[in-house]
Amino acid sequence: MASQSRIHNPIFHPLLFLFQLMQWLTDKILSPTPPSPSTRLGRPKIAVIGAGITGVTSAAHCIGHGFDVEIFEAGSEENVGGIWSKVNNTSSLQIHSLMYRFHPSVQWEGGYPDRQQIISQVRQLWKRYGLDTRTKFNTKVTKVYQDDRGRWIINNTSNGHFDGVIAAIGTCGDPKIPHAFPGLDSFPGKVTHSSQLSSEIGSSAKDKTIIVIGGGASAVEALEFAASEEAAKIYILSRSDKWIIPRNPIINVLLSFNIFGQETIFSWIPEFLLRKLFYRDLQDIAPPSTGAQKKGLFTDTPMVNSSVMDQLRSHKAEWIRCDIEKFTAQGIRINRRERGVAPEGPGREEVIKGDIVVMATGFERPELSKFLPESCYEDPYVPPNWYLQTFPPNHPSISCINSNFVNAIGTVGNWHIGIYTRILLMFLVDPLTRPSPFWMKRWIDMTRLLKWTSPVGPFEFFTYLELVWWFVFCVAFNPFRWKWALFVFFGLGFVLPEQVVKAEEPLRNGLGLSEERPDVGIGF
């Protein structure tokens, strides 16, 4: 096993035991074998930008299938794990760990592992595949460009040449801390970002009144931290309404079974059931079902947390829909709005008194455009409107896994990291599988057409079943990719399709398709 996780007793914890047995079998069957230190890895060689979960996982898949890699990380070794290396100790998965198996070798002990266990799994993966010797720390990527042979260069030629690039910079960069609130200097208490609660607040939160500004996942994590530290009262000041769904893997999986990846005429059914069975007496904080402020379940990433409702029902926490007007010496003056009233709309003024203010305002989004070539950005095919949301149409040798993500249900961090990585490997090895820019753009146009009724952009929200449909369509549409199906979806049988590719070489030469540059798309 990749982890020394505690094995649960099958008599007293049968479901947990079965879950761990499944993980053990998955590891044995699907995990690529780590190469020995003396193994010589061949080309194609791939540059991975970022040492977060996506970067480490995709690099592990590359190494396991015999491709050489090098990881470029802007921070120090402490940053291995990405955003999880920066959050609080009380932070944990918002979705069930069954849906967060970012690599077959991951071994979770329970349903919702905390930060410490997540970081431990990432680091074990990083060392198991020898990535600790292939990571350049304190190396910020500022430029990615090609030489005259089409090989990729990271910053400058001293870093070598690469056939492919995986940009795994994620969606969370530095903490986003607004400083424009009027009267901020008049508040005598501590003001901190939600990601710094463990280091700056800690046990001093006990018996204090904590005001959390924000209503997203960061606010929920701040609430969990405050509750664990026995705060006297917690106020969540939310500008808009956001869906909350229970921590239940069956419900989460069922909600992700929406092949359309958008709001449909049937979406009112799960929304109605959530209001009646989960929100119950707290329906006032649920998004409105009618009017201008209506927000459908399949338009935004919901928060997955049941303890929020427990805290609200026990009156230890209060969720307030409001606009922030100014800080005062006692706390924060707000304009409290009724359900359905738009931000900045009419309400009633009041002061929320507190001792500590937490800015649950999220993180700055890293920008791919700061280092990727301009040829990746061609209107209207700009992120997230790329092939499979990941590949820029002009460069099938670049894969920006999880970096263009906007909203989804049941998908982030799951086994699709491996699929995206293996699609890139297929493109690099097999010239006839690389889609040309024309066909990449047609696929994007087709997705736009199929989701033209979506209340958000066609690539701004997707569900798990839609993601599976993307992958299946990608392989099934091109006959030259059929031989790669088991490899792409499960990581099995790389040697066989590689041999077939060599046998196809006379066919490619006869068709005038002998170009072997991995950044040239010639397929469909």
PDB file of C-alpha atoms in Angstrom, residues 139-280:
ATOM      1  CA  THR A 139      11.359  28.532  -9.928  1.00  0.00           C
ATOM      2  CA  LYS A 140       8.572  30.812 -11.079  1.00  0.00           C
ATOM      3  CA  VAL A 141       7.552  30.180 -14.674  1.00  0.00           C
ATOM      4  CA  THR A 142       7.318  33.468 -16.545  1.00  0.00           C
ATOM      5  CA  LYS A 143       7.582  32.312 -20.159  1.00  0.00           C
ATOM      6  CA  VAL A 144       6.796  29.190 -22.155  1.00  0.00           C
ATOM      7  CA  TYR A 145       7.878  29.224 -25.805  1.00  0.00           C
ATOM      8  CA  GLN A 146       9.026  26.944 -28.629  1.00  0.00           C
ATOM      9  CA  ASP A 147      12.335  26.530 -30.400  1.00  0.00           C
ATOM     10  CA  ASP A 148      12.621  26.086 -34.168  1.00  0.00           C
ATOM     11  CA  ARG A 149      11.933  22.343 -33.819  1.00  0.00           C
ATOM     12  CA  GLY A 150       8.689  22.864 -31.925  1.00  0.00           C
ATOM     13  CA  ARG A 151      10.095  21.813 -28.543  1.00  0.00           C
ATOM     14  CA  TRP A 152       8.934  23.709 -25.482  1.00  0.00           C
ATOM     15  CA  ILE A 153      11.267  25.839 -23.370  1.00  0.00           C
ATOM     16  CA  ILE A 154      10.445  26.860 -19.798  1.00  0.00           C
ATOM     17  CA  ASN A 155      11.806  30.370 -19.033  1.00  0.00           C
ATOM     18  CA  ASN A 156      15.101  29.746 -20.864  1.00  0.00           C
ATOM     19  CA  THR A 157      17.124  26.965 -22.506  1.00  0.00           C
ATOM     20  CA  SER A 158      19.065  26.243 -19.295  1.00  0.00           C
ATOM     21  CA  ASN A 159      15.988  24.316 -18.105  1.00  0.00           C
ATOM     22  CA  GLY A 160      16.102  21.992 -21.096  1.00  0.00           C
ATOM     23  CA  HIS A 161      13.661  21.165 -23.881  1.00  0.00           C
ATOM     24  CA  PHE A 162      10.269  19.475 -23.550  1.00  0.00           C
ATOM     25  CA  ASP A 163       7.813  17.784 -25.897  1.00  0.00           C
ATOM     26  CA  GLY A 164       4.763  18.528 -23.793  1.00  0.00           C
ATOM     27  CA  VAL A 165       3.618  20.913 -21.063  1.00  0.00           C
ATOM     28  CA  ILE A 166       1.154  20.351 -18.224  1.00  0.00           C
ATOM     29  CA  ALA A 167       0.150  23.671 -16.655  1.00  0.00           C
ATOM     30  CA  ALA A 168      -1.239  22.661 -13.252  1.00  0.00           C
ATOM     31  CA  ILE A 169      -1.377  26.042 -11.537  1.00  0.00           C
ATOM     32  CA  GLY A 170      -4.918  25.460 -10.228  1.00  0.00           C
ATOM     33  CA  THR A 171      -7.467  28.118  -9.397  1.00  0.00           C
ATOM     34  CA  CYS A 172      -6.236  29.335  -5.987  1.00  0.00           C
ATOM     35  CA  GLY A 173      -3.202  31.566  -5.694  1.00  0.00           C
ATOM     36  CA  ASP A 174      -2.486  34.167  -3.025  1.00  0.00           C
ATOM     37  CA  PRO A 175      -5.202  35.019  -0.476  1.00  0.00           C
ATOM     38  CA  LYS A 176      -7.626  37.669  -1.728  1.00  0.00           C
ATOM     39  CA  ILE A 177      -7.813  40.293   1.029  1.00  0.00           C
ATOM     40  CA  PRO A 178      -9.870  43.417   0.283  1.00  0.00           C
ATOM     41  CA  HIS A 179      -8.588  46.575   1.958  1.00  0.00           C
ATOM     42  CA  ALA A 180     -11.234  49.011   0.732  1.00  0.00           C
ATOM     43  CA  PHE A 181     -13.781  48.550   3.528  1.00  0.00           C
ATOM     44  CA  PRO A 182     -14.635  51.930   5.099  1.00  0.00           C
ATOM     45  CA  GLY A 183     -13.749  52.249   8.767  1.00  0.00           C
ATOM     46  CA  LEU A 184     -11.448  49.235   8.816  1.00  0.00           C
ATOM     47  CA  ASP A 185      -8.954  51.047  11.046  1.00  0.00           C
ATOM     48  CA  SER A 186     -11.639  51.771  13.631  1.00  0.00           C
ATOM     49  CA  PHE A 187     -12.195  48.094  14.447  1.00  0.00           C
ATOM     50  CA  PRO A 188     -10.034  47.192  17.472  1.00  0.00           C
ATOM     51  CA  GLY A 189     -10.202  43.400  17.013  1.00  0.00           C
ATOM     52  CA  LYS A 190      -8.166  41.030  14.887  1.00  0.00           C
ATOM     53  CA  VAL A 191      -8.855  40.910  11.120  1.00  0.00           C
ATOM     54  CA  THR A 192      -7.423  37.931   9.224  1.00  0.00           C
ATOM     55  CA  HIS A 193      -7.914  35.856   6.094  1.00  0.00           C
ATOM     56  CA  SER A 194      -9.734  32.540   6.372  1.00  0.00           C
ATOM     57  CA  SER A 195      -6.623  30.607   5.316  1.00  0.00           C
ATOM     58  CA  GLN A 196      -4.602  32.004   8.232  1.00  0.00           C
ATOM     59  CA  LEU A 197      -6.857  31.083  11.135  1.00  0.00           C
ATOM     60  CA  SER A 198      -4.650  28.288  12.503  1.00  0.00           C
ATOM     61  CA  SER A 199      -1.510  30.440  12.480  1.00  0.00           C
ATOM     62  CA  GLU A 200      -2.974  33.809  13.535  1.00  0.00           C
ATOM     63  CA  ILE A 201      -6.011  32.995  15.698  1.00  0.00           C
ATOM     64  CA  GLY A 202      -5.727  29.449  17.026  1.00  0.00           C
ATOM     65  CA  SER A 203      -7.167  28.808  20.480  1.00  0.00           C
ATOM     66  CA  SER A 204      -7.743  32.523  21.103  1.00  0.00           C
ATOM     67  CA  ALA A 205     -11.064  32.101  19.266  1.00  0.00           C
ATOM     68  CA  LYS A 206     -12.555  30.372  22.313  1.00  0.00           C
ATOM     69  CA  ASP A 207     -15.560  32.211  23.775  1.00  0.00           C
ATOM     70  CA  LYS A 208     -15.167  34.986  21.193  1.00  0.00           C
ATOM     71  CA  THR A 209     -17.727  36.285  18.695  1.00  0.00           C
ATOM     72  CA  ILE A 210     -16.427  35.753  15.177  1.00  0.00           C
ATOM     73  CA  ILE A 211     -17.714  37.558  12.100  1.00  0.00           C
ATOM     74  CA  VAL A 212     -17.039  35.838   8.773  1.00  0.00           C
ATOM     75  CA  ILE A 213     -17.275  37.968   5.621  1.00  0.00           C
ATOM     76  CA  GLY A 214     -18.161  35.741   2.661  1.00  0.00           C
ATOM     77  CA  GLY A 215     -20.577  32.947   1.866  1.00  0.00           C
ATOM     78  CA  GLY A 216     -18.569  30.362  -0.075  1.00  0.00           C
ATOM     79  CA  ALA A 217     -16.429  27.348   0.751  1.00  0.00           C
ATOM     80  CA  SER A 218     -13.908  29.511   2.616  1.00  0.00           C
ATOM     81  CA  ALA A 219     -16.681  30.792   4.883  1.00  0.00           C
ATOM     82  CA  VAL A 220     -17.765  27.228   5.669  1.00  0.00           C
ATOM     83  CA  GLU A 221     -14.177  26.295   6.561  1.00  0.00           C
ATOM     84  CA  ALA A 222     -13.961  29.363   8.795  1.00  0.00           C
ATOM     85  CA  LEU A 223     -17.191  28.319  10.498  1.00  0.00           C
ATOM     86  CA  GLU A 224     -15.810  24.814  11.078  1.00  0.00           C
ATOM     87  CA  PHE A 225     -12.626  26.281  12.555  1.00  0.00           C
ATOM     88  CA  ALA A 226     -14.533  28.619  14.880  1.00  0.00           C
ATOM     89  CA  ALA A 227     -16.812  25.796  16.035  1.00  0.00           C
ATOM     90  CA  SER A 228     -13.860  23.505  16.747  1.00  0.00           C
ATOM     91  CA  GLU A 229     -12.211  26.248  18.817  1.00  0.00           C
ATOM     92  CA  GLU A 230     -15.466  26.741  20.791  1.00  0.00           C
ATOM     93  CA  ALA A 231     -16.272  30.256  19.688  1.00  0.00           C
ATOM     94  CA  ALA A 232     -19.254  31.754  21.507  1.00  0.00           C
ATOM     95  CA  LYS A 233     -21.040  32.923  18.358  1.00  0.00           C
ATOM     96  CA  ILE A 234     -20.354  32.893  14.618  1.00  0.00           C
ATOM     97  CA  TYR A 235     -21.921  35.259  12.078  1.00  0.00           C
ATOM     98  CA  ILE A 236     -21.662  34.511   8.352  1.00  0.00           C
ATOM     99  CA  LEU A 237     -22.171  37.685   6.304  1.00  0.00           C
ATOM    100  CA  SER A 238     -23.005  36.542   2.792  1.00  0.00           C
ATOM    101  CA  ARG A 239     -23.597  38.895  -0.116  1.00  0.00           C
ATOM    102  CA  SER A 240     -25.509  36.306  -2.191  1.00  0.00           C
ATOM    103  CA  ASP A 241     -27.150  32.909  -1.777  1.00  0.00           C
ATOM    104  CA  LYS A 242     -25.297  29.690  -2.552  1.00  0.00           C
ATOM    105  CA  TRP A 243     -26.459  26.087  -2.627  1.00  0.00           C
ATOM    106  CA  ILE A 244     -25.432  23.788   0.213  1.00  0.00           C
ATOM    107  CA  ILE A 245     -25.802  20.022  -0.213  1.00  0.00           C
ATOM    108  CA  PRO A 246     -25.369  17.302   2.440  1.00  0.00           C
ATOM    109  CA  ARG A 247     -22.193  15.343   3.049  1.00  0.00           C
ATOM    110  CA  ASN A 248     -23.651  12.187   1.626  1.00  0.00           C
ATOM    111  CA  PRO A 249     -21.791  10.330  -1.153  1.00  0.00           C
ATOM    112  CA  ILE A 250     -24.961   8.796  -2.601  1.00  0.00           C
ATOM    113  CA  ILE A 251     -26.644  12.200  -2.926  1.00  0.00           C
ATOM    114  CA  ASN A 252     -23.469  13.759  -4.326  1.00  0.00           C
ATOM    115  CA  VAL A 253     -23.123  11.044  -6.974  1.00  0.00           C
ATOM    116  CA  LEU A 254     -26.797  11.268  -7.956  1.00  0.00           C
ATOM    117  CA  LEU A 255     -26.535  15.047  -8.377  1.00  0.00           C
ATOM    118  CA  SER A 256     -23.500  14.580 -10.621  1.00  0.00           C
ATOM    119  CA  PHE A 257     -25.520  12.285 -12.935  1.00  0.00           C
ATOM    120  CA  ASN A 258     -26.581  15.101 -15.205  1.00  0.00           C
ATOM    121  CA  ILE A 259     -25.295  14.385 -18.683  1.00  0.00           C
ATOM    122  CA  PHE A 260     -26.411  17.820 -19.903  1.00  0.00           C
ATOM    123  CA  GLY A 261     -24.161  19.609 -17.405  1.00  0.00           C
ATOM    124  CA  GLN A 262     -26.641  22.440 -16.989  1.00  0.00           C
ATOM    125  CA  GLU A 263     -30.018  23.496 -15.652  1.00  0.00           C
ATOM    126  CA  THR A 264     -32.853  21.649 -17.396  1.00  0.00           C
ATOM    127  CA  ILE A 265     -36.651  21.549 -17.064  1.00  0.00           C
ATOM    128  CA  PHE A 266     -36.148  18.736 -14.543  1.00  0.00           C
ATOM    129  CA  SER A 267     -33.664  20.552 -12.296  1.00  0.00           C
ATOM    130  CA  TRP A 268     -36.491  21.750 -10.069  1.00  0.00           C
ATOM    131  CA  ILE A 269     -36.828  18.186  -8.735  1.00  0.00           C
ATOM    132  CA  PRO A 270     -33.461  17.917  -6.888  1.00  0.00           C
ATOM    133  CA  GLU A 271     -33.742  21.585  -5.887  1.00  0.00           C
ATOM    134  CA  PHE A 272     -37.216  20.991  -4.407  1.00  0.00           C
ATOM    135  CA  LEU A 273     -36.035  17.880  -2.537  1.00  0.00           C
ATOM    136  CA  LEU A 274     -33.014  19.710  -1.113  1.00  0.00           C
ATOM    137  CA  ARG A 275     -35.212  22.509   0.178  1.00  0.00           C
ATOM    138  CA  LYS A 276     -37.754  20.163   1.767  1.00  0.00           C
ATOM    139  CA  LEU A 277     -35.495  17.399   3.084  1.00  0.00           C
ATOM    140  CA  PHE A 278     -32.165  19.136   3.773  1.00  0.00           C
ATOM    141  CA  TYR A 279     -32.841  22.834   4.383  1.00  0.00           C
ATOM    142  CA  ARG A 280     -36.248  22.182   6.031  1.00  0.00           C
TER     143      ARG A 280
END
